[in-house]
Coordinates of C-alpha atoms in Angstrom, one line a residue:
M1 CA -24.8 -1.9 -28.5
L2 CA -23.1 0.7 -26.2
I3 CA -19.6 -0.6 -25.2
T4 CA -19.0 -0.6 -21.5
G5 CA -16.3 2.1 -20.7
F6 CA -16.4 3.5 -24.2
K7 CA -12.9 2.2 -24.9
T8 CA -12.9 3.6 -28.4
K9 CA -14.5 6.7 -29.9
V10 CA -15.8 4.7 -32.8
A11 CA -17.9 2.5 -30.7
A12 CA -19.2 5.5 -28.7
Y13 CA -20.1 7.6 -31.7
G14 CA -21.4 4.6 -33.6
S15 CA -23.9 3.8 -30.9
A16 CA -25.1 7.4 -30.8
F17 CA -25.4 7.6 -34.6
L18 CA -27.5 4.4 -34.8
L19 CA -29.8 5.6 -32.0
L20 CA -30.3 9.0 -33.8
I21 CA -31.1 7.2 -37.1
F22 CA -33.6 5.0 -35.3
A23 CA -35.2 8.1 -33.7
L24 CA -35.5 9.8 -37.0
S25 CA -37.1 6.8 -38.7
M26 CA -39.7 6.5 -35.8
T27 CA -40.5 10.1 -36.2
I28 CA -41.2 9.8 -39.9
A29 CA -43.2 6.7 -39.5
S30 CA -45.4 7.7 -36.5
G31 CA -45.2 11.4 -36.3
P32 CA -43.2 13.7 -34.0
K33 CA -45.7 13.7 -31.2
A34 CA -45.8 9.9 -30.6
P35 CA -44.7 9.1 -27.0
L36 CA -42.1 6.6 -28.0
N37 CA -40.3 9.3 -30.0
Y38 CA -39.6 11.4 -27.0
S39 CA -37.8 8.6 -25.2
V40 CA -35.9 7.7 -28.3
W41 CA -34.7 11.2 -28.8
V42 CA -33.7 11.6 -25.1
G43 CA -31.9 8.3 -25.4
S44 CA -30.1 9.4 -28.5
A45 CA -29.1 12.7 -26.9
G46 CA -27.7 10.8 -23.8
A47 CA -25.7 8.5 -26.1
L48 CA -24.2 11.4 -27.9
L49 CA -23.3 13.1 -24.6
L50 CA -21.6 9.9 -23.4
A51 CA -19.7 9.6 -26.6
V52 CA -18.3 13.1 -26.2
Q53 CA -17.6 12.5 -22.5
S54 CA -15.7 9.4 -23.4
Q55 CA -13.0 11.5 -25.1
Y56 CA -12.1 12.8 -21.6
S57 CA -12.5 9.6 -19.6
F58 CA -10.1 6.8 -18.7
S59 CA -11.0 3.2 -18.8
I60 CA -10.3 0.9 -15.8
D61 CA -7.6 -0.8 -17.8
Q62 CA -5.8 2.6 -18.4
L63 CA -6.1 3.5 -14.7
T64 CA -4.7 0.1 -13.6
K65 CA -1.9 0.3 -16.2
N66 CA -0.8 3.7 -14.9
N67 CA -1.0 2.5 -11.2
I68 CA -3.8 5.1 -10.5
I69 CA -5.8 2.1 -9.2
M70 CA -3.8 -0.6 -7.5
S71 CA -4.9 -4.2 -7.6
A72 CA -3.2 -7.3 -6.3
R73 CA -0.7 -8.9 -8.8
L74 CA -0.3 -12.4 -7.3
N75 CA -0.5 -14.2 -4.0
I76 CA 3.0 -15.7 -3.1
A77 CA 1.4 -17.9 -0.5
T78 CA -0.5 -19.6 -3.3
V79 CA 2.0 -19.5 -6.3
D80 CA 5.2 -20.2 -4.2
S81 CA 4.0 -21.9 -0.9
A82 CA 7.6 -23.1 -0.1
A83 CA 8.9 -19.5 -0.1
Y84 CA 6.0 -18.3 2.0
K85 CA 6.4 -21.1 4.5
A86 CA 10.1 -20.0 4.9
M87 CA 9.0 -16.5 5.6
M88 CA 6.5 -17.7 8.1
G89 CA 9.3 -19.7 9.7
L90 CA 11.1 -16.5 10.3
E91 CA 8.0 -15.0 11.8
G92 CA 7.7 -18.0 14.1
Y93 CA 11.3 -17.5 15.2
L94 CA 10.6 -13.8 16.0
Q95 CA 7.8 -14.9 18.3
T96 CA 10.5 -16.6 20.5
I97 CA 13.1 -13.8 20.8
S98 CA 13.6 -11.6 23.9
L99 CA 12.4 -8.3 22.4
T100 CA 9.0 -7.1 23.6
H101 CA 5.9 -6.7 21.4
I102 CA 6.3 -3.0 21.5
Q103 CA 10.0 -3.1 20.5
K104 CA 9.3 -5.4 17.6
E105 CA 6.4 -3.2 16.3
L106 CA 8.5 -0.1 16.5
I107 CA 11.1 -1.8 14.3
K108 CA 8.3 -3.0 11.9
I109 CA 6.7 0.5 11.7
R110 CA 9.9 2.4 11.2
A111 CA 11.2 0.1 8.4
S112 CA 7.8 0.2 6.7
Q113 CA 7.8 4.0 6.9
I114 CA 11.2 4.1 5.1
N115 CA 10.1 1.6 2.5
K116 CA 6.7 3.3 2.1
C117 CA 4.9 0.0 2.6
A118 CA 1.2 1.0 3.2
F119 CA 0.1 -2.6 3.8
C120 CA 2.6 -3.2 6.5
L121 CA 2.1 0.2 8.1
D122 CA -1.6 -0.4 8.3
M123 CA -1.1 -3.8 9.9
H124 CA 1.7 -2.9 12.4
T125 CA 0.3 0.4 13.6
K126 CA -2.8 -1.5 14.5
D127 CA -0.9 -4.2 16.2
A128 CA 1.2 -1.7 18.1
I129 CA -1.9 -0.1 19.5
K130 CA -3.3 -3.5 20.4
Y131 CA -0.1 -4.2 22.4
G132 CA -0.4 -0.9 24.3
E133 CA 1.6 1.6 22.2
T134 CA 0.3 5.1 22.2
P135 CA -1.0 6.9 19.1
Q136 CA 1.2 9.9 19.9
R137 CA 4.4 7.9 19.6
I138 CA 3.3 6.3 16.4
F139 CA 2.4 9.8 15.0
I140 CA 5.9 11.1 15.7
L141 CA 7.9 8.0 15.0
N142 CA 9.0 9.3 11.6
G143 CA 10.7 12.1 13.3
W144 CA 11.8 10.3 16.5
T145 CA 15.3 12.0 16.4
E146 CA 13.6 15.3 17.1
A147 CA 11.5 13.8 19.9
K148 CA 13.9 11.5 21.8
E149 CA 12.4 12.3 25.1
F150 CA 9.4 10.1 24.0
F151 CA 11.6 7.0 23.4
T152 CA 13.9 5.1 25.8
E153 CA 17.6 4.8 25.0
E154 CA 17.0 1.1 24.1
E155 CA 14.3 2.1 21.7
Q156 CA 16.5 4.9 20.2
V157 CA 19.1 2.2 19.5
L158 CA 16.6 -0.1 17.9
L159 CA 15.3 2.7 15.7
A160 CA 18.8 3.7 14.6
M161 CA 19.7 0.1 13.8
T162 CA 16.4 -0.2 11.9
E163 CA 17.2 2.8 9.8
E164 CA 20.8 1.9 9.0
I165 CA 20.0 -1.7 8.1
T166 CA 17.0 -0.8 6.0
L167 CA 19.2 1.8 4.2
I168 CA 22.1 -0.6 4.2
S169 CA 23.7 0.7 1.0
Q170 CA 24.3 4.2 2.5
N171 CA 26.6 3.4 5.5
G172 CA 25.8 0.0 6.6
L173 CA 25.3 -0.6 10.3
T174 CA 27.8 2.0 11.6
E175 CA 30.3 1.2 14.4
E176 CA 28.8 4.0 16.5
T177 CA 25.4 2.5 16.4
F178 CA 26.7 -1.0 16.9
Q179 CA 28.6 0.0 20.0
K180 CA 25.6 1.8 21.5
A181 CA 23.6 -1.5 20.9
K182 CA 26.2 -3.4 22.9
K183 CA 25.6 -1.2 25.9
F184 CA 22.0 -2.4 26.1
F185 CA 21.9 -5.8 24.4
D186 CA 24.1 -8.9 24.4
D187 CA 25.3 -10.5 21.1
S188 CA 22.3 -12.9 21.0
Q189 CA 19.9 -10.0 21.3
I190 CA 21.7 -7.9 18.7
A191 CA 21.5 -10.9 16.3
Q192 CA 17.7 -11.1 17.1
I193 CA 17.3 -7.4 16.3
I194 CA 19.1 -7.7 13.0
M195 CA 16.9 -10.6 12.0
A196 CA 13.7 -8.7 13.0
I197 CA 14.8 -5.8 10.8
V198 CA 15.7 -8.1 7.9
T199 CA 12.4 -9.9 8.1
I200 CA 10.2 -6.8 8.1
N201 CA 12.3 -5.5 5.1
A202 CA 11.5 -8.7 3.3
W203 CA 7.8 -8.4 4.1
N204 CA 7.8 -4.8 2.8
R205 CA 9.3 -5.8 -0.5
I206 CA 6.8 -8.7 -0.9
A207 CA 3.8 -6.4 -0.1
I208 CA 4.9 -3.7 -2.4
S209 CA 6.0 -5.9 -5.3
T210 CA 2.8 -7.9 -5.2
H211 CA 0.4 -5.0 -4.4
M212 CA -1.0 -6.7 -1.3
P213 CA -4.4 -4.9 -0.8
I214 CA -5.2 -3.1 2.4
A215 CA -8.4 -4.3 4.1
K216 CA -11.0 -1.5 4.4

């Protein structure tokens, strides 16, 4: 009789009212001291309390609707396998480029920080540590411009490129940053860096848009 979650006040109060009527009828029929009556009255009181509490509670549907609880929306790998295979093709390409694992993970983490992609941050901070990155550098990465002594000049260029390309609508990839990149990387490597940044930005947007769940 009681409706799970008490989605409406009518259902909640209706359940409590019916239990109270039942308790009253049992009392009249068998006397107020009958053992069954005590449990019925306690159950009735509990139902009434839940009915009152339901006014101040949110249903799971409401929480999900308001994004208080996040659940996966869809799995692109399943519903659009061709698109997913194309993304995995980019990932396969990135495994062949000249950047080190640490360099690639710095790009992925920094872009994911800017895009606020929790799924990708969880994945790539763990991967970075697996490849030998230090927790301290990960902790301060969001403020790397204030801690340049912790990052090589090449890494600083990678991070600057990541920020400018991720925030492409602001100033694009500036000439200043591009010229700095040419001091450390040839044209082929610069192209690889750009593609690495583009790819993680695409993954960020996929993860955020589809509510990819983080494993616990």
